[in-house]
XYZ file of C-alpha atoms in Angstrom:
515
model
C -47.937 -7.123 -40.188
C -50.359 -3.841 -41.818
C -52.787 -5.148 -44.335
C -50.611 -4.530 -47.466
C -51.392 -5.458 -51.045
C -48.706 -6.436 -53.042
C -50.292 -4.437 -56.251
C -49.952 -1.386 -54.708
C -47.560 0.961 -55.559
C -46.720 1.966 -51.546
C -45.932 -2.106 -50.784
C -44.457 -2.001 -54.177
C -42.154 0.946 -53.111
C -41.122 -0.401 -50.189
C -40.648 -4.228 -51.193
C -38.093 -2.226 -53.916
C -35.416 -0.819 -51.381
C -34.833 -4.082 -49.771
C -32.170 -6.425 -50.013
C -31.707 -9.296 -48.436
C -29.289 -12.661 -47.355
C -30.786 -16.122 -47.507
C -29.889 -19.402 -47.231
C -29.479 -21.371 -50.420
C -26.716 -22.989 -53.194
C -28.179 -24.224 -55.141
C -31.834 -23.867 -54.979
C -33.088 -20.569 -54.385
C -35.744 -20.204 -52.081
C -39.666 -20.488 -53.571
C -40.009 -17.414 -50.944
C -37.637 -14.937 -52.601
C -38.306 -16.308 -55.958
C -41.571 -14.724 -56.052
C -40.801 -11.571 -53.804
C -38.182 -10.673 -56.942
C -40.592 -11.192 -59.611
C -42.855 -9.485 -57.698
C -41.203 -5.578 -57.261
C -38.020 -6.754 -54.600
C -34.664 -5.011 -56.367
C -32.179 -7.695 -55.155
C -30.396 -9.766 -53.050
C -27.209 -9.429 -51.325
C -24.969 -13.177 -51.198
C -22.384 -14.448 -48.792
C -19.896 -17.000 -48.544
C -23.207 -19.511 -47.118
C -24.915 -19.384 -50.955
C -21.534 -20.208 -52.604
C -19.626 -23.608 -53.548
C -18.493 -23.046 -56.781
C -18.510 -20.695 -59.777
C -20.670 -22.850 -61.293
C -22.788 -23.666 -58.960
C -23.108 -19.961 -58.094
C -24.487 -19.185 -62.200
C -27.157 -21.652 -61.734
C -28.554 -19.597 -58.938
C -27.994 -16.653 -59.888
C -28.834 -17.765 -63.553
C -32.361 -18.163 -60.980
C -32.523 -15.208 -59.444
C -31.949 -13.165 -63.424
C -34.774 -14.670 -64.219
C -37.213 -14.002 -61.812
C -35.758 -10.474 -62.865
C -33.851 -9.696 -64.916
C -33.049 -5.856 -64.025
C -32.326 -7.065 -60.245
C -29.181 -5.868 -58.179
C -27.712 -9.603 -57.521
C -24.718 -8.517 -54.614
C -21.800 -9.186 -52.941
C -18.260 -8.046 -51.615
C -15.980 -8.976 -54.256
C -12.717 -6.975 -52.865
C -10.238 -9.914 -54.075
C -7.669 -10.340 -50.906
C -8.509 -10.889 -47.364
C -12.990 -11.037 -47.671
C -13.158 -12.196 -51.028
C -16.781 -14.511 -51.531
C -16.197 -16.798 -54.447
C -13.648 -17.769 -53.411
C -14.081 -18.058 -49.653
C -13.359 -21.936 -50.196
C -10.205 -21.691 -50.359
C -8.696 -17.300 -50.656
C -8.425 -15.404 -53.255
C -6.834 -15.551 -56.903
C -6.025 -11.778 -56.370
C -4.360 -9.725 -54.270
C -6.374 -7.621 -52.096
C -6.455 -3.640 -51.612
C -3.441 -3.103 -49.353
C -0.889 -4.629 -52.085
C -2.935 -3.110 -54.404
C -1.737 0.283 -53.012
C 1.697 -1.108 -51.820
C 2.911 -1.673 -55.996
C 0.462 1.610 -56.928
C 0.261 1.011 -59.965
C -2.498 2.389 -61.577
C -3.227 0.180 -64.103
C -2.588 -2.524 -62.328
C -5.379 -1.924 -59.476
C -7.129 -1.462 -62.381
C -6.653 -4.814 -64.050
C -7.453 -6.330 -60.829
C -10.547 -4.906 -60.685
C -11.865 -6.329 -64.085
C -11.084 -9.462 -64.580
C -12.087 -9.585 -60.518
C -15.310 -8.170 -62.763
C -14.969 -10.964 -65.584
C -15.187 -13.136 -62.901
C -18.761 -11.935 -60.858
C -20.842 -10.997 -64.083
C -19.694 -14.602 -66.039
C -21.287 -15.416 -62.060
C -24.833 -13.674 -62.837
C -23.589 -11.035 -60.586
C -24.019 -7.144 -61.139
C -22.991 -5.491 -57.861
C -19.834 -5.650 -55.755
C -19.256 -3.961 -52.540
C -15.886 -3.386 -53.277
C -13.721 -1.170 -53.023
C -13.068 -0.065 -49.685
C -12.376 3.859 -49.814
C -11.301 4.262 -46.373
C -8.027 5.877 -45.036
C -6.326 2.946 -42.910
C -4.850 6.320 -40.612
C -5.591 4.168 -37.318
C -3.042 1.522 -36.283
C -5.894 0.653 -34.589
C -8.439 -0.406 -37.094
C -10.366 -4.436 -36.200
C -12.433 -3.728 -39.183
C -10.668 -2.362 -42.174
C -6.558 -2.724 -42.053
C -5.928 -4.534 -45.639
C -9.403 -3.898 -46.804
C -7.883 0.150 -47.779
C -5.753 0.797 -50.245
C -2.892 2.790 -47.355
C -3.018 5.608 -45.477
C -2.714 8.765 -48.319
C -5.722 9.879 -48.684
C -4.337 10.645 -52.393
C -3.277 7.107 -53.111
C -6.156 5.375 -51.841
C -8.252 7.950 -54.173
C -6.004 7.123 -57.179
C -6.578 3.495 -56.324
C -9.907 3.904 -55.908
C -10.960 5.114 -59.065
C -9.546 2.724 -60.926
C -10.779 -0.581 -59.344
C -14.348 1.400 -59.684
C -13.227 2.333 -63.321
C -12.424 -1.783 -63.827
C -15.209 -3.069 -62.273
C -17.653 -0.860 -64.352
C -15.735 -1.752 -67.728
C -16.462 -5.335 -66.400
C -20.424 -4.430 -67.024
C -20.671 -4.812 -62.962
C -21.458 -1.106 -60.894
C -19.476 -0.674 -57.717
C -20.408 0.983 -54.566
C -17.482 2.544 -53.079
C -17.859 1.828 -49.260
C -17.993 3.080 -46.078
C -18.761 6.541 -46.783
C -17.728 9.582 -45.527
C -15.228 6.466 -44.339
C -13.754 3.912 -40.904
C -10.932 4.082 -41.299
C -9.875 6.352 -38.397
C -11.735 3.513 -35.754
C -11.067 1.917 -33.546
C -14.598 0.003 -32.839
C -15.634 -2.554 -34.937
C -19.095 -0.903 -36.408
C -20.822 -5.385 -36.817
C -20.093 -5.127 -32.758
C -20.750 -1.474 -31.071
C -21.190 2.536 -32.773
C -17.023 3.757 -33.480
C -16.972 8.179 -33.019
C -14.835 9.278 -35.334
C -14.203 13.006 -33.866
C -12.199 15.261 -35.673
C -13.601 18.569 -37.397
C -14.756 19.155 -41.380
C -11.802 19.939 -42.189
C -10.040 17.528 -41.757
C -12.931 15.042 -42.918
C -12.649 17.008 -46.293
C -8.526 16.785 -46.381
C -8.412 13.444 -45.437
C -11.942 10.917 -44.993
C -13.871 12.207 -48.202
C -10.657 12.704 -50.550
C -10.861 9.057 -52.856
C -15.000 9.546 -52.008
C -14.507 12.702 -54.084
C -12.710 11.186 -56.214
C -14.832 8.157 -57.445
C -18.455 10.208 -57.504
C -16.552 11.919 -60.220
C -15.087 9.045 -61.658
C -18.470 7.639 -62.087
C -19.143 5.271 -59.148
C -22.440 4.170 -59.033
C -23.127 2.445 -55.803
C -21.935 4.255 -52.524
C -22.142 2.480 -49.172
C -23.159 4.324 -45.815
C -20.901 4.071 -42.276
C -22.114 2.981 -39.390
C -20.377 5.784 -37.213
C -21.035 8.731 -35.580
C -19.058 11.949 -36.582
C -20.629 14.213 -34.452
C -18.516 17.548 -36.270
C -21.089 16.179 -39.509
C -24.141 15.151 -36.959
C -24.022 15.278 -33.178
C -26.428 11.964 -32.563
C -26.968 10.412 -34.935
C -24.740 7.918 -37.634
C -24.445 8.388 -40.995
C -26.276 5.567 -41.821
C -29.038 7.661 -40.065
C -28.228 10.499 -40.641
C -29.767 13.377 -43.318
C -26.541 15.465 -42.776
C -24.056 12.940 -44.381
C -26.209 11.226 -46.605
C -28.425 14.570 -48.147
C -26.848 17.286 -46.095
C -23.405 15.620 -47.452
C -23.129 13.737 -50.125
C -26.247 14.260 -52.285
C -25.263 18.131 -51.907
C -24.393 19.679 -54.802
C -20.136 20.162 -55.125
C -20.195 24.208 -55.424
C -21.849 24.115 -51.324
C -18.860 21.373 -51.107
C -21.364 18.179 -51.069
C -20.107 15.517 -53.264
C -23.141 15.876 -55.938
C -24.090 12.115 -56.135
C -27.288 10.942 -58.158
C -26.779 7.573 -57.431
C -27.959 4.710 -55.914
C -26.842 5.153 -51.524
C -26.411 1.262 -50.099
C -26.973 0.145 -46.146
C -24.557 -1.636 -44.322
C -25.723 -4.426 -42.778
C -28.981 -3.365 -41.161
C -28.492 -5.881 -38.392
C -24.683 -4.387 -37.205
C -25.051 -3.375 -33.624
C -24.062 -0.163 -33.647
C -27.608 0.265 -35.455
C -30.082 -2.055 -34.665
C -28.540 -2.320 -30.708
C -30.091 0.630 -30.553
C -32.754 1.786 -33.022
C -33.860 -0.914 -33.902
C -33.421 -3.325 -37.721
C -36.560 -1.414 -37.982
C -36.014 1.217 -36.894
C -32.808 2.055 -38.297
C -34.319 0.465 -41.869
C -37.496 3.415 -42.328
C -35.022 6.262 -40.672
C -31.946 5.345 -43.612
C -35.100 5.862 -46.231
C -35.684 8.911 -44.476
C -32.026 10.113 -44.559
C -32.155 9.486 -47.909
C -29.917 5.881 -48.665
C -31.956 4.087 -51.069
C -31.412 0.858 -50.550
C -31.726 -1.662 -46.511
C -28.506 -4.213 -46.900
C -29.333 -6.503 -44.847
C -27.271 -9.885 -45.012
C -25.514 -10.949 -41.655
C -27.400 -13.649 -41.149
C -30.138 -15.098 -43.775
C -33.237 -13.812 -43.794
C -37.417 -15.802 -44.345
C -39.973 -14.204 -46.157
C -42.192 -13.731 -42.858
C -38.715 -10.908 -42.008
C -38.734 -9.424 -44.568
C -42.630 -8.765 -44.747
C -42.689 -8.118 -41.156
C -39.538 -5.266 -42.470
C -41.277 -4.452 -45.889
C -44.535 -3.490 -44.145
C -42.382 -1.652 -41.092
C -41.466 0.703 -43.616
C -45.507 0.888 -45.238
C -46.561 1.914 -41.663
C -44.019 4.673 -41.345
C -45.226 6.664 -43.790
C -48.629 6.463 -42.955
C -47.793 7.139 -39.431
C -45.773 10.338 -40.824
C -42.523 9.342 -40.336
C -41.336 9.098 -43.406
C -42.948 10.246 -46.900
C -43.696 8.360 -49.429
C -42.447 10.656 -52.186
C -38.434 9.733 -50.289
C -40.100 6.354 -50.342
C -40.424 6.748 -54.304
C -37.073 8.248 -54.795
C -34.883 5.418 -53.078
C -37.227 2.361 -55.350
C -36.714 3.969 -57.608
C -32.856 4.545 -57.742
C -32.963 0.678 -57.054
C -34.642 0.172 -60.670
C -32.274 2.512 -62.063
C -29.385 0.712 -60.574
C -31.277 -2.970 -62.494
C -31.688 -1.119 -65.392
C -28.442 0.272 -65.999
C -26.948 -3.837 -64.930
C -29.498 -5.577 -67.574
C -27.830 -2.825 -69.715
C -23.862 -3.483 -68.853
C -23.595 -7.189 -68.485
C -24.770 -6.829 -72.509
C -21.999 -4.367 -73.179
C -19.153 -5.187 -70.853
C -15.801 -6.686 -71.367
C -15.812 -10.631 -72.616
C -15.473 -13.696 -70.251
C -12.330 -14.367 -67.374
C -9.291 -13.840 -68.988
C -7.763 -17.501 -68.758
C -4.555 -16.438 -67.441
C -7.015 -14.912 -64.901
C -4.439 -16.436 -62.284
C -1.338 -15.205 -63.959
C -3.024 -12.172 -63.261
C -3.380 -11.657 -59.651
C -0.022 -13.780 -58.693
C 2.164 -10.710 -60.318
C 0.218 -7.890 -58.367
C 1.258 -10.044 -55.093
C 5.113 -10.651 -56.736
C 4.340 -6.113 -57.285
C 3.489 -5.963 -53.754
C 6.155 -8.548 -51.949
C 8.698 -6.633 -49.493
C 11.647 -8.014 -47.749
C 13.666 -7.130 -45.507
C 16.347 -6.565 -46.014
C 16.395 -5.792 -49.685
C 18.189 -9.031 -51.545
C 18.018 -10.508 -48.681
C 17.129 -14.837 -49.306
C 16.013 -17.528 -46.738
C 18.871 -20.624 -46.397
C 16.879 -23.251 -45.351
C 18.589 -26.840 -43.840
C 15.669 -28.490 -45.260
C 11.698 -28.009 -45.149
C 10.621 -25.541 -42.269
C 8.544 -25.097 -39.416
C 5.816 -22.945 -39.703
C 4.213 -21.258 -36.529
C 1.087 -19.164 -37.483
C 0.680 -17.032 -34.659
C -3.928 -16.483 -35.286
C -5.248 -13.360 -34.220
C -9.013 -13.258 -34.745
C -11.427 -12.727 -37.343
C -13.721 -9.793 -38.149
C -17.660 -10.392 -39.806
C -16.602 -8.837 -42.920
C -13.453 -11.165 -43.425
C -14.895 -14.534 -41.415
C -12.817 -16.829 -40.179
C -13.704 -20.004 -42.550
C -11.556 -18.471 -45.690
C -7.799 -19.791 -45.095
C -4.848 -18.073 -45.326
C -0.293 -18.143 -43.817
C 1.684 -19.887 -45.919
C 2.121 -24.133 -44.559
C -0.216 -25.803 -47.755
C 1.632 -22.819 -50.213
C 5.277 -23.895 -48.517
C 3.869 -27.803 -48.516
C 3.609 -27.743 -52.487
C 7.973 -26.027 -53.212
C 9.160 -28.060 -49.923
C 7.292 -31.637 -49.118
C 7.660 -32.589 -45.490
C 6.990 -28.951 -44.167
C 4.825 -28.613 -41.350
C 2.970 -26.349 -39.308
C 1.749 -25.414 -35.411
C -1.001 -23.099 -35.335
C -1.226 -20.120 -31.918
C -4.631 -19.095 -31.377
C -5.429 -15.512 -29.733
C -6.080 -16.187 -25.930
C -8.724 -15.214 -23.248
C -8.614 -11.667 -23.065
C -8.175 -11.804 -20.011
C -4.276 -14.238 -20.340
C -1.389 -13.005 -19.891
C 1.220 -12.265 -22.805
C 4.488 -12.995 -21.395
C 2.709 -16.436 -20.171
C 1.080 -17.321 -23.264
C 3.696 -16.438 -25.231
C 6.427 -18.354 -23.229
C 3.868 -20.924 -24.036
C 4.067 -20.551 -27.270
C 7.576 -19.820 -27.912
C 7.492 -24.105 -26.416
C 5.613 -25.603 -27.886
C 6.735 -24.618 -31.708
C 10.962 -24.860 -30.663
C 9.318 -28.495 -29.550
C 8.242 -28.447 -32.629
C 10.083 -27.259 -34.909
C 13.002 -29.073 -33.757
C 16.485 -28.487 -35.795
C 14.718 -26.876 -38.542
C 13.491 -23.329 -39.802
C 10.755 -21.731 -37.887
C 8.674 -19.073 -40.692
C 7.086 -17.147 -38.051
C 3.834 -16.614 -40.565
C 1.556 -13.215 -38.205
C -0.998 -11.183 -38.912
C -1.280 -7.157 -37.642
C 1.662 -7.666 -35.371
C 1.101 -4.505 -33.926
C -2.116 -5.117 -32.534
C -1.802 -7.915 -30.056
C 0.138 -7.712 -27.051
C 1.003 -11.892 -27.051
C 1.582 -12.134 -30.843
C 4.422 -9.259 -30.537
C 5.672 -11.107 -27.066
C 6.114 -14.803 -28.467
C 7.161 -13.500 -31.891
C 10.076 -10.982 -29.698
C 11.193 -14.865 -27.765
C 11.161 -16.423 -30.319
C 13.342 -14.264 -32.476
C 15.701 -14.502 -29.736
C 15.419 -18.017 -29.082
C 16.394 -18.439 -33.217
C 17.675 -15.258 -34.795
C 17.470 -17.610 -38.225
C 13.545 -17.516 -38.429
C 11.967 -15.739 -41.525
C 8.549 -13.969 -40.281
C 5.807 -13.359 -42.839
C 4.106 -10.420 -41.832
C 0.145 -10.749 -43.528
C -1.696 -7.944 -42.322
C -0.771 -4.482 -41.961
C 2.854 -3.931 -41.566
C 2.925 -0.433 -39.268
C 5.293 -2.982 -36.299
C 9.145 -2.915 -37.658
C 10.640 -5.851 -38.801
C 12.533 -8.192 -37.503
C 13.697 -11.797 -38.233
C 16.566 -13.068 -40.119
C 14.496 -12.509 -42.504
C 10.982 -10.110 -43.136
C 8.595 -10.348 -46.007
C 5.696 -8.577 -45.947
C 2.868 -10.032 -48.716
C -0.222 -6.170 -47.426
C -3.256 -8.822 -46.793
C -4.011 -12.385 -46.465
C -5.268 -14.156 -50.078
C -3.980 -17.413 -51.375
C -1.873 -15.142 -54.199
C 0.251 -13.779 -51.283
C 1.088 -16.592 -49.156
C 1.963 -17.728 -52.682
C 3.900 -14.724 -53.243
C 5.985 -15.636 -49.883
C 6.107 -19.058 -50.962
C 8.354 -19.380 -53.880
C 11.371 -16.508 -52.466
C 11.566 -18.590 -49.177
C 11.859 -21.560 -51.205
C 13.333 -20.241 -53.695
C 11.364 -22.002 -56.293
C 9.348 -18.528 -58.405
C 6.360 -19.948 -61.307
């Protein structure tokens, strides 16, 4: 570790650009408060930091007391990715459901109410929305986090989300630039590659980001993915061609003309860390044009934060990072902090008393029923068979989803069996046969409600569903992921997401008891 004085302007700038995650719910670590008091500009909050809205408000109050301009950031996309409601599931449907409803006024209202909840808890930056155009059915990490697969639809809803969020006094951060939709690799685990040409990128991936920049989004988050048409060697987060040459470049020169704050995606993600390390990757990201280093996959401690600070200082002293670029990045963090402090004083009022109604209305409007106008014909309480895929790190396994709890409220006696993804080398047909036997044994003569999530991506799941519907043609199927597969079953519901309110909207139709 280099000898860096906390009062040294270079060291202070290096500390300012760091946005670490931490452990703590009731009390922020003393070291974290001390660093915030001495120049660090922000933190990232995750599900491990949240117990309740009241608890989070107290925790964030400590952070903002240490630094009133702190960038207290969180991934609150709604839908499948929620931190405020990590334990129960979101009161708001996610982007894919909002895109299915396709009412920008509704998207703006949902984002505004979400923003008011965040602001009331002391959150100042939301790492949302995902402006990715989800045009690859095999995408393992975006899916329902995207508004859809049409660039213009994604653009108009991205703008509406940004407007609603920032009207509530919370800075929006559109992600994952320049677009993570056309990937079949999760950048948490490896480096994705998008092999499209520049013309395709301009008319597809970049359309929502251009619209968001024009609408005044305060932040953009970079993606850890390789686009050889822009840079054959470095992922976007580390590429001057992507961040400076495209995102920052003037519109007249083919760029997006963005002058706000650029966050990196999590620097501990394998797409960067496996090759460059967190220290090396962070230096390269700042040099490329990023302003704030997100380090959020795991909780950090003081030694790790100061070590990364000193790695940035050492890079300047060794000529690998210019002092001017580091200072520019730190100033952008401070400027955003000043905006968030002012926005808290002028944003929309406290959350609405009928906040739950806003989210539920959106979930109901996103629901699709096949055949149109069909209704379930239940013989009493059903049996719910939940076919559970693995979750990616962004979504997390701790947030509940599904239908059983919502149906049980309306139809007491509803039962559930859970059927997890098999080992990678398992025979899908054998897995399907075993699952169907278990489901039919548990269901008896009751109607089966099969709940799936992105069935097109999993052979074991599609085989199980096909065999189940063949054995029991009266099966009700509820797809809670991206609906690329054709509808099946006597009644097929598509929720466009697995938020709690999406489950409630589907349960209302199945039970015939809206409201």
